[in-house]
Coordinates of C-alpha atoms in Angstrom, one line a residue:
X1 CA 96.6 100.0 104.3
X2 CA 96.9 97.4 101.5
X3 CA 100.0 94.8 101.9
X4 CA 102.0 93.5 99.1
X5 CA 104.2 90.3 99.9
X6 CA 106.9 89.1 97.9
X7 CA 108.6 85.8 98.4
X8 CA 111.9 84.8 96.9
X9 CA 112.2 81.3 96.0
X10 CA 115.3 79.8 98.0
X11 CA 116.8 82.8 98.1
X12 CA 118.1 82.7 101.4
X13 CA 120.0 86.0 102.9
X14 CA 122.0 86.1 99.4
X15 CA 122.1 89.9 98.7
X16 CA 124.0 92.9 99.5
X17 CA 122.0 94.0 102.4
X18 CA 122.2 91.0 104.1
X19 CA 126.1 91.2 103.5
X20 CA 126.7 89.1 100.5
X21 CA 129.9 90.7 98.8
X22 CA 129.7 90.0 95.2
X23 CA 126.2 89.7 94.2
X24 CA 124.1 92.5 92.9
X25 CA 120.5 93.1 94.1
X26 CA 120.1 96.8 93.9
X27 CA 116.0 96.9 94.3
X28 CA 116.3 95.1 97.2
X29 CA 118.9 96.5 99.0
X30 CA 116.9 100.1 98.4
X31 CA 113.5 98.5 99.6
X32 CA 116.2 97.9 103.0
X33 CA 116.8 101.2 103.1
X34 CA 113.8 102.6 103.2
X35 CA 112.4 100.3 105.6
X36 CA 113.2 97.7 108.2
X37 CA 116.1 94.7 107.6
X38 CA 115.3 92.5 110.3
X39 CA 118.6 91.2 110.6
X40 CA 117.3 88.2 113.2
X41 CA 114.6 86.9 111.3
X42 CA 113.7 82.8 110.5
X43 CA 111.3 80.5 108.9
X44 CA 110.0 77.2 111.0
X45 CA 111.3 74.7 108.1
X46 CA 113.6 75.4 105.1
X47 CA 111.0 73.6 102.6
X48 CA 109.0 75.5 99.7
X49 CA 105.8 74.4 101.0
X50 CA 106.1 74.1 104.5
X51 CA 107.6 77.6 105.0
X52 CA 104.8 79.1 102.5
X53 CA 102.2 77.3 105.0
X54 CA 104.0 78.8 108.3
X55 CA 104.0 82.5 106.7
X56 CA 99.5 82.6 105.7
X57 CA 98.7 80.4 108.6
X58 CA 101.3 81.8 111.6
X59 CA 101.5 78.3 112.5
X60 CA 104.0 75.5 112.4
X61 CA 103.9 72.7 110.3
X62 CA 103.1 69.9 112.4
X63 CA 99.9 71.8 113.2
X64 CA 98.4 72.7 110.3
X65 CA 99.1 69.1 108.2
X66 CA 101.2 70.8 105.7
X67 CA 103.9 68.3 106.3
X68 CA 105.8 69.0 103.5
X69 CA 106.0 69.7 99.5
X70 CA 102.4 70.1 98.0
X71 CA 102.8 69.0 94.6
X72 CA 102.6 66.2 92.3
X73 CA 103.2 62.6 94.4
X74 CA 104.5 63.9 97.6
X75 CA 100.4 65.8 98.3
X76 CA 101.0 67.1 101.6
X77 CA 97.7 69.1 102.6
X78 CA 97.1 71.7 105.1
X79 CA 94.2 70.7 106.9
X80 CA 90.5 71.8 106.4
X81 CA 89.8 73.7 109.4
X82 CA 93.1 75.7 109.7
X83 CA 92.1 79.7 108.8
X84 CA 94.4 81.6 106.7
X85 CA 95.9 84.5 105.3
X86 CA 93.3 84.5 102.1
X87 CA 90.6 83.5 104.1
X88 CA 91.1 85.8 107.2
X89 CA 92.2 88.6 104.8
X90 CA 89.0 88.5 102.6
X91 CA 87.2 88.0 106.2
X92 CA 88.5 92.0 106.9
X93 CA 87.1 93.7 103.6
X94 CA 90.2 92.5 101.3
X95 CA 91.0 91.8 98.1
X96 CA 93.4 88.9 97.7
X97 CA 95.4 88.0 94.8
X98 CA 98.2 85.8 94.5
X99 CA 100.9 86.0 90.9
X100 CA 103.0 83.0 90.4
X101 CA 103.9 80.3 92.5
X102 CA 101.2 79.0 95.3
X103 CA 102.5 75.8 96.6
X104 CA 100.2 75.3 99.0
X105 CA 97.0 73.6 99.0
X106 CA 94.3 72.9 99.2
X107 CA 92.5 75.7 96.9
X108 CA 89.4 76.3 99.4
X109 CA 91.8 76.8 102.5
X110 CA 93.7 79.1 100.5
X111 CA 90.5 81.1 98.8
X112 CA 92.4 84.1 97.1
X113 CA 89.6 85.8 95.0
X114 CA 92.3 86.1 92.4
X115 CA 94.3 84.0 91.6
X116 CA 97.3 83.7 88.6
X117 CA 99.3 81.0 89.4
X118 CA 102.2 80.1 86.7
X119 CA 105.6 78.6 87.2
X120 CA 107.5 81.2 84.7
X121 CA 110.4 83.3 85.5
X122 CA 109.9 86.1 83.2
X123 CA 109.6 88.6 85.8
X124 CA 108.3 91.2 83.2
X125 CA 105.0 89.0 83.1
X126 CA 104.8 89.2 86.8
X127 CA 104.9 93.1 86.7
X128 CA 102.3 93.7 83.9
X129 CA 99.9 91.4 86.0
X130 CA 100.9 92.9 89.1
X131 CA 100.2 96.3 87.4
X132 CA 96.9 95.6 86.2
X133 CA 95.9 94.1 89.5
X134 CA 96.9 97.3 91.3
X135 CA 95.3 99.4 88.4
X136 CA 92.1 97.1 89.6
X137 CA 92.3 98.2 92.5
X138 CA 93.0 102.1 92.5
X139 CA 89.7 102.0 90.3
X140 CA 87.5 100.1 93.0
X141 CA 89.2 101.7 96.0
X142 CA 89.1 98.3 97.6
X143 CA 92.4 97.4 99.9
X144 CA 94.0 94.8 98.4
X145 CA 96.6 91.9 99.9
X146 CA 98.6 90.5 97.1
X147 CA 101.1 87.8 97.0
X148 CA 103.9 87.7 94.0
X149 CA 105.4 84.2 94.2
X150 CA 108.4 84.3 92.2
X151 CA 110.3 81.2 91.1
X152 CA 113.9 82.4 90.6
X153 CA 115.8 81.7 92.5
X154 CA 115.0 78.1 92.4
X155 CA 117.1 75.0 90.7
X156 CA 115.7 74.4 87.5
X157 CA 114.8 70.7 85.7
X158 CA 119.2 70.2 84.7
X159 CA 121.6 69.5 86.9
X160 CA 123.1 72.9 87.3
X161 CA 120.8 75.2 86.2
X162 CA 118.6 78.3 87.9
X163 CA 116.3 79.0 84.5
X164 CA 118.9 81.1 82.5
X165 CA 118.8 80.1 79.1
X166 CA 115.5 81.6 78.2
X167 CA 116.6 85.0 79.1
X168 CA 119.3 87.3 77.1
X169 CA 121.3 90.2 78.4
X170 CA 118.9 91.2 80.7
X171 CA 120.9 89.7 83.4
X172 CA 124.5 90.1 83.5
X173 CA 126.7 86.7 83.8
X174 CA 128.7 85.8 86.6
X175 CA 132.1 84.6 86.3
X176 CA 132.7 81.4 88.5
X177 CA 136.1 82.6 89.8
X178 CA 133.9 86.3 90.8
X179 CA 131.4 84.8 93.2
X180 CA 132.0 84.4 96.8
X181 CA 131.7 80.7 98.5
X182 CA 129.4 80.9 101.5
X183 CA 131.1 79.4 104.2
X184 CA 128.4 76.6 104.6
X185 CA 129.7 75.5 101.0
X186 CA 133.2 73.8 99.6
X187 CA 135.1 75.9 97.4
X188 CA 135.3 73.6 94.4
X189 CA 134.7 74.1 90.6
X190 CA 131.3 73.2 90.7
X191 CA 130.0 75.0 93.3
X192 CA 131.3 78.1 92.0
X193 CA 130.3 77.4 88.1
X194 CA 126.6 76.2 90.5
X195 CA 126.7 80.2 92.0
X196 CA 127.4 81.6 89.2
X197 CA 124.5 80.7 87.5
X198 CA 122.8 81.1 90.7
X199 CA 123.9 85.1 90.8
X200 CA 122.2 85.0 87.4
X201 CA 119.1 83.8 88.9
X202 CA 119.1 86.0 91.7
X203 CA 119.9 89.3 89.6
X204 CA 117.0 88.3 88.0
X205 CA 114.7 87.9 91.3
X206 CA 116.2 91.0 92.0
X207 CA 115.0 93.2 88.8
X208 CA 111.1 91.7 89.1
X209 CA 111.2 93.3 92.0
X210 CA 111.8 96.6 91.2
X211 CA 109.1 96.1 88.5
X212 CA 106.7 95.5 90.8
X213 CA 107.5 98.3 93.0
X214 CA 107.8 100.5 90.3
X215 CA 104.0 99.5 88.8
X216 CA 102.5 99.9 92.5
X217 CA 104.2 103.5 92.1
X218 CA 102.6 104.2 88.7
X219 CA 99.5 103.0 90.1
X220 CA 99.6 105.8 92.7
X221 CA 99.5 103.0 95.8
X222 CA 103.2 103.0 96.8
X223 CA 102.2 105.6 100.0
X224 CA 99.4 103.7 101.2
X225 CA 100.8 100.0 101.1
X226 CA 102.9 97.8 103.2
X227 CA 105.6 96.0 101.6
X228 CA 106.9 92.7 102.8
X229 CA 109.9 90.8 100.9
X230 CA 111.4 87.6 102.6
X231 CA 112.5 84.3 101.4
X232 CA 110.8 81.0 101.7
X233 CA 114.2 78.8 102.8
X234 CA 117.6 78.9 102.3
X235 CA 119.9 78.9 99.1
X236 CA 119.7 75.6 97.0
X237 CA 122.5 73.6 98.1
X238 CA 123.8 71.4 100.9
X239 CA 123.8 72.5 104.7
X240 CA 121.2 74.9 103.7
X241 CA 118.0 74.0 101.9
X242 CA 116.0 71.1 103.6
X243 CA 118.1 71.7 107.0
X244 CA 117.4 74.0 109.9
X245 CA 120.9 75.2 110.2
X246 CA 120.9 78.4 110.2
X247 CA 121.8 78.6 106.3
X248 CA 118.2 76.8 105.6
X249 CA 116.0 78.6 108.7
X250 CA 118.0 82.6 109.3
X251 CA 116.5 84.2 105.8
X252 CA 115.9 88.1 104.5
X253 CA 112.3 89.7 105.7
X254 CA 112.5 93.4 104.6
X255 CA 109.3 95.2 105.9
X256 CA 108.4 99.0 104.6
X257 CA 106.3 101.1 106.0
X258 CA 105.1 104.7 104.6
X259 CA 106.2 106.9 106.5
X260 CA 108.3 104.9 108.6
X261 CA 111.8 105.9 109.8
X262 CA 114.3 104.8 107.2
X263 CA 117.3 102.1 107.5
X264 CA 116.4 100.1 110.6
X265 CA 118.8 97.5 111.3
X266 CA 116.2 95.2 113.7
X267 CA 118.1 93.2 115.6
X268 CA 115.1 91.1 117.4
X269 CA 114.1 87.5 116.6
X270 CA 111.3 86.9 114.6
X271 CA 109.6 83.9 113.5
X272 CA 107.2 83.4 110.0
X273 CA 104.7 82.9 112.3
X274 CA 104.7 86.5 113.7
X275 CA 103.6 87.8 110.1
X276 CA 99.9 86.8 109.8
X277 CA 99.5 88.4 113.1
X278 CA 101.3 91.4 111.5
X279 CA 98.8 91.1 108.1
X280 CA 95.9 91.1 110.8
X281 CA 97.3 94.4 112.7
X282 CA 97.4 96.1 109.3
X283 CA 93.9 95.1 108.9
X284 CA 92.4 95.8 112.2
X285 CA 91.2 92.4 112.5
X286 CA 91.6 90.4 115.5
X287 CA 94.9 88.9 116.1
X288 CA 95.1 86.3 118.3
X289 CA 92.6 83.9 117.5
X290 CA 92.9 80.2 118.5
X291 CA 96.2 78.4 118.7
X292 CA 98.0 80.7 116.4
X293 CA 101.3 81.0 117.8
X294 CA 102.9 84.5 116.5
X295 CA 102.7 88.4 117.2
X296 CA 102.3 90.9 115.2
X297 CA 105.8 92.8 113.8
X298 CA 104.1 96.2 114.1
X299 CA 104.9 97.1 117.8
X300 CA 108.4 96.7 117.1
X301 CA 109.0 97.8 113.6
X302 CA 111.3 100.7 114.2
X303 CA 113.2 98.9 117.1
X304 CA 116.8 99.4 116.6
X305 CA 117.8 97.9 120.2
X306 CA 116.3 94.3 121.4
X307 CA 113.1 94.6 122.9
X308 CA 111.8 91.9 125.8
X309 CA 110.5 88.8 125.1
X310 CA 111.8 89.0 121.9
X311 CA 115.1 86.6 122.3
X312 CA 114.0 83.1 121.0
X313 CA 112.3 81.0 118.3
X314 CA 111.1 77.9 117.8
X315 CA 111.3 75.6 114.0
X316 CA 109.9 72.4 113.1
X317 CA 110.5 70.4 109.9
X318 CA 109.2 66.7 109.7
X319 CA 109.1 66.2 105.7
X320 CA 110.6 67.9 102.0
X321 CA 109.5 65.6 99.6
X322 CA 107.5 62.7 100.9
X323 CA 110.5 60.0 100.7
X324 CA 112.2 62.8 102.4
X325 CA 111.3 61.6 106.3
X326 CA 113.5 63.4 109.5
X327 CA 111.7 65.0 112.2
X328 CA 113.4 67.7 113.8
X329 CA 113.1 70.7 115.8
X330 CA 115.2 73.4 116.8
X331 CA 115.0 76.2 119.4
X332 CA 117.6 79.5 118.6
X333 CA 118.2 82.1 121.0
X334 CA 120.7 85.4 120.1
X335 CA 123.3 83.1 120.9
X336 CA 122.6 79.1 121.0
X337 CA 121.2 76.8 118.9
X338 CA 119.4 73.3 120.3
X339 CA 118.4 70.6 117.3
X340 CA 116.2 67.8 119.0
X341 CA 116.1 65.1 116.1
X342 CA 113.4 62.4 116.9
X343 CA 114.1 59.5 114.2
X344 CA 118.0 60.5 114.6
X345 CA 118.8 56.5 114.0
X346 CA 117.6 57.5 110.5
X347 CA 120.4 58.7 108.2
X348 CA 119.5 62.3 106.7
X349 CA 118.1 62.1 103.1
X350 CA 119.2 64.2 100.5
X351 CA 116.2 65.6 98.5
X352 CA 116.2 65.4 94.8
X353 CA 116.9 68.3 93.6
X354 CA 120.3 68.4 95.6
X355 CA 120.7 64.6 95.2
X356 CA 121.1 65.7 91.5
X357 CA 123.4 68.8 91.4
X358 CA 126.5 69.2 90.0
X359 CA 127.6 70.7 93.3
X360 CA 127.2 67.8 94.9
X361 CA 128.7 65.7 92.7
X362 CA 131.8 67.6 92.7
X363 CA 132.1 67.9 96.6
X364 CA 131.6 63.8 97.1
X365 CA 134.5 63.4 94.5
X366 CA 137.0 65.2 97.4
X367 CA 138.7 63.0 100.1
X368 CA 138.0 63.6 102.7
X369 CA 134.4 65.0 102.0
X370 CA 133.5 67.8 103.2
X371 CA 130.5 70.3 103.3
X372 CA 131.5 73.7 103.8
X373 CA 133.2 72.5 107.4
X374 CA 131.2 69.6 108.1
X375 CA 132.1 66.3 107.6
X376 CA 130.1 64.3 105.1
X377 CA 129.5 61.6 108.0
X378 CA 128.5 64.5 110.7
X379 CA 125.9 65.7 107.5
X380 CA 124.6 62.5 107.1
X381 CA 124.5 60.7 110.9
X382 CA 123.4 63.2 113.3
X383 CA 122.9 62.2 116.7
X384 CA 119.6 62.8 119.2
X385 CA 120.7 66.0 120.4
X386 CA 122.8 69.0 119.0
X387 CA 123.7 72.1 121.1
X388 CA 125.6 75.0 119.0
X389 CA 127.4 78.2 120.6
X390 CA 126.8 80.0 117.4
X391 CA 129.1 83.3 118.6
X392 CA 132.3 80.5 118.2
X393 CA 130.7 78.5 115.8
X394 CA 128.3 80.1 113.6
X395 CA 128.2 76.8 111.3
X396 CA 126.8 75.0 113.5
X397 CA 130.0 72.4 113.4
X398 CA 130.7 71.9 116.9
X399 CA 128.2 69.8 119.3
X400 CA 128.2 70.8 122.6
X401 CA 125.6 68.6 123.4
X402 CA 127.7 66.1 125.6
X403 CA 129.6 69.0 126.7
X404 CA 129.5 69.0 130.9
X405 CA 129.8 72.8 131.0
X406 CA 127.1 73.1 129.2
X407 CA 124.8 70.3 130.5
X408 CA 122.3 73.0 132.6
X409 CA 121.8 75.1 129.6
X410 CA 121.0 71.7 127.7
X411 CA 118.7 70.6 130.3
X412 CA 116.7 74.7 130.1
X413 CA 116.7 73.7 126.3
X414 CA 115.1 70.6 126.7
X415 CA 112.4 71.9 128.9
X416 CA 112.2 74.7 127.2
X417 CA 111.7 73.2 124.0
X418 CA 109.5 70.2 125.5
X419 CA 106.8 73.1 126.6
X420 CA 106.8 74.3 123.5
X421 CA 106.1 71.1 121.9
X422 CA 103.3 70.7 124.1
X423 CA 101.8 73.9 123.3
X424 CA 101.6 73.0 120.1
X425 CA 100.3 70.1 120.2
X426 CA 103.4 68.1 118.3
X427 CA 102.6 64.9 117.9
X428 CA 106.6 64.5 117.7
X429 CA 106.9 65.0 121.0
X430 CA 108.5 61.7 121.8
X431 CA 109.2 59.8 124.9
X432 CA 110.2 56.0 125.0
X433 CA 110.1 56.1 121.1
X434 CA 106.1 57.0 121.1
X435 CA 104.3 60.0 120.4
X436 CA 103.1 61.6 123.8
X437 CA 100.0 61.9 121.8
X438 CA 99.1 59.4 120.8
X439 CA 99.0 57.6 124.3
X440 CA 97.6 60.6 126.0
X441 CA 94.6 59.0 126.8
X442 CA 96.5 56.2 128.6
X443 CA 98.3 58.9 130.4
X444 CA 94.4 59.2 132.0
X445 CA 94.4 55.9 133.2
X446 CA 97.5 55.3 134.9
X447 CA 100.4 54.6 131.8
X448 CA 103.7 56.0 133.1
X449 CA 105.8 57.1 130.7
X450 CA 110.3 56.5 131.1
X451 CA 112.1 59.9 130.9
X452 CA 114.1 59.5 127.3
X453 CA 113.1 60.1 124.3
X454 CA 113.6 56.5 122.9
X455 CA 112.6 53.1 123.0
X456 CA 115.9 51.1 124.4
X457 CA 115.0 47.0 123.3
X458 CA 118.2 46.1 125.4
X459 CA 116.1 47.8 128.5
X460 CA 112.3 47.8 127.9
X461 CA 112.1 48.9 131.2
X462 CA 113.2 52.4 133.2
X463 CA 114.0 50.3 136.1
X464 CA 114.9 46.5 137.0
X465 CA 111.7 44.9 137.2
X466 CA 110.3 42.8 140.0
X467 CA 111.9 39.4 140.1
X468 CA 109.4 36.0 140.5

């Protein structure tokens, strides 16, 4: 079976399947219904790049190298010997392609045999390419894996823009006082005027795909390929993109497959790791080779109830753009959400995209300032630990971290989350403000390490030393 992936750029879950009242995204929504809306589904890190990296490699970040954004200055690299989805793909008798945005580098870990990268949003160029690819393939009967890497809906170069001005009546125009605030926002004029373009974008997004689906109809392929749409991150704007609240980490992933029973609501969790594994299964290549760490999708594709062992995911973000440094990880069950943020002393950065936006501008202007319901202070100053009940507080607004009711489920979080950093090798796994691994070899010899996770120059010791 061939595979076509599509991946929104900062779409987030904004479209009507995923509940968003007043935007339009009619191709989308019928590619739902069709197949299967996970409705539990996240990335490891709500950054272009990063996120890109997690989905072709089914690894985290801070084990492939991929740190953070790829281009220009900031020139974050996924390491040499890290296999991916090109490479494994063209491994099992594919063809890979890839139309639009890549993002990820470097080019010979990422060896598509075709390869049209362009930064445009005209969504009609993406479909004529896309349909002379699949036309490509119908004539050489080869199984194909192609990625479309659309821009929209991603800020563009102005303050307030998402890419609109080229385009004419294509795309309907929003009216500011017709969009709906997301919660994680402030309703003020310039988030609204900010989403309203933003729609515009999306609408757009949302028509390229229908080309595309369309053309792999024409081409005579639609019954013989699995179609994957998700989102790389969350919507542009604060509390969401660059964050792992769930705004920047909880994103669409649509999956359809022919002959598959229609309109599954899937309410397991699933990580961007789990769909290499899943690419693999399609292929009948092997699908757990070394320290990969997800599973493939297919077994559970049709489940409508939650199935076991599927009830937790693990994210980690370290950099956006390179000046852009917070190490963080989070751990999200059905219910809870635990942040462990290693260089919490550090205030959060704002990236520069964000930085810039009009949105922003308008919400610091507002005393007190607020970000959706967070305090600008509480968005800025976060401390070492943050514990969510996200069934009270889906916001994530509320630490229960110091919370004594809670303190054995923070405790199973920690350990929890501690093995999992070990498994993967996380060089952010912290105690006494130094990487685990990077004294492991002392560990050998004798070197004790104190149970916190940072250095305390008012107590260098994790007991009263000896006296003279």
């Amino acid at each position: 079976m061939n595979i076509l992936l599509l991946i929104a750029d900062d779409l987030g879950r904004m479209t009507g399947c995923y509940g968003e009242p007043a935007i339009r995204t009619p191709h989308i929504d019928a590619l739902a219904a069709r197949g299967t809306r996970f409705d539990m589904a996240f990335t490891s890190t709500a950054s272009c790049s990063a996120s890109r990296s997690v989905i072709y490699t089914g690894l985290h970040t801070h084990q492939t190298g991929q740190y953070g954004l790829h281009h220009d200055y900031h020139h974050f690299m996924t390491f040499a010997d890290v296999p991916t989805a090109p490479a494994l793909m063209n491994e099992a008798g594919y063809h890979t392609g890839i139309i639009g945005k890549v993002h990820v580098g470097p080019s010979e870990v990422y060896p598509w045999t075709y390869r049209a990268e362009s930064d445009t949003r005209d969504v009609g160029w993406v479909a004529q390419k896309a349909g002379a690819y699949f036309s490509d393939r119908r004539a050489d009967g080869q199984p194909f894996f192609l990625t479309i890497g659309y821009v929209d809906p991603h800020r563009d170069e102005t303050r307030g823009g998402f890419g609109n001005d080229a385009f004419g009546a294509e795309d309907p125009v929003f009216a500011p006082e017709d969009v709906h605030v997301p919660p994680f926002l402030s309703d003020l004029p310039e988030v609204r005027n900010e989403l309203a373009s933003y729609y515009r974008s999306v609408h757009r997004l949302d028509r390229g795909v229908g080309q595309v689906l369309d053309a792999l109809d024409a081409a005579g392929l639609a019954e013989e390929t699995l179609v994957v749409f998700l989102s790389d991150n969350g919507a542009p704007f604060l509390n969401s993109k660059t964050t792992l609240f769930d705004a920047g980490v909880h994103l669409p992933l649509i999956i359809h497959r022919p002959g598959q029973r229609a309109g599954v609501a899937n309410p397991n969790l699933v990580s961007f790791t789990d769909l290499l594994p899943t690419f693999l299964d399609v292929a009948g290549a092997e699908t757990s080779q070394g320290k990969r760490q997800g599973r493939s999708l297919l077994p559970i594709l049709e489940a409508a109830d939650m199935r076991p062992g599927w009830d937790i995911v693990f994210g980690s973000h370290t950099f956006h753009e390179i000046t852009n440094y917070w190490p963080t990880r989070f751990l999200r069950t059905p219910r809870y959400k635990y942040h462990r943020n290693v260089a919490w002393q550090l205030d959060f950065p704002f990236s520069g995209d964000l930085y810039g936006s009009l949105s922003w501008q308008g919400i610091r202007r507002v005393d007190p300032v607020m970000i959706g319901q967070r305090p600008l202070r509480d968005y800025v100053r976060r401390p070492p630990e943050e514990l969510y009940d996200l069934e009270v507080d889906p916001q994530e607004v509320h630490n229960l971290a110091e919370a004594p009711e809670h303190a054995e489920r923070l405790s199973e979080f920690r350990r929890q989350m501690e093995d999992w950093q070990r498994d993967t090798r996380d060089p952010w796994l912290y105690r006494d403000g130094v990487s685990v691994m990077a004294v492991e070899h002392h560990l050998n010899n004798g070197l004790r390490l104190p149970d916190r996770f940072d250095f305390d120059p008012d107590s260098p010791y994790d007991h009263k030393p000896k006296s003279n």
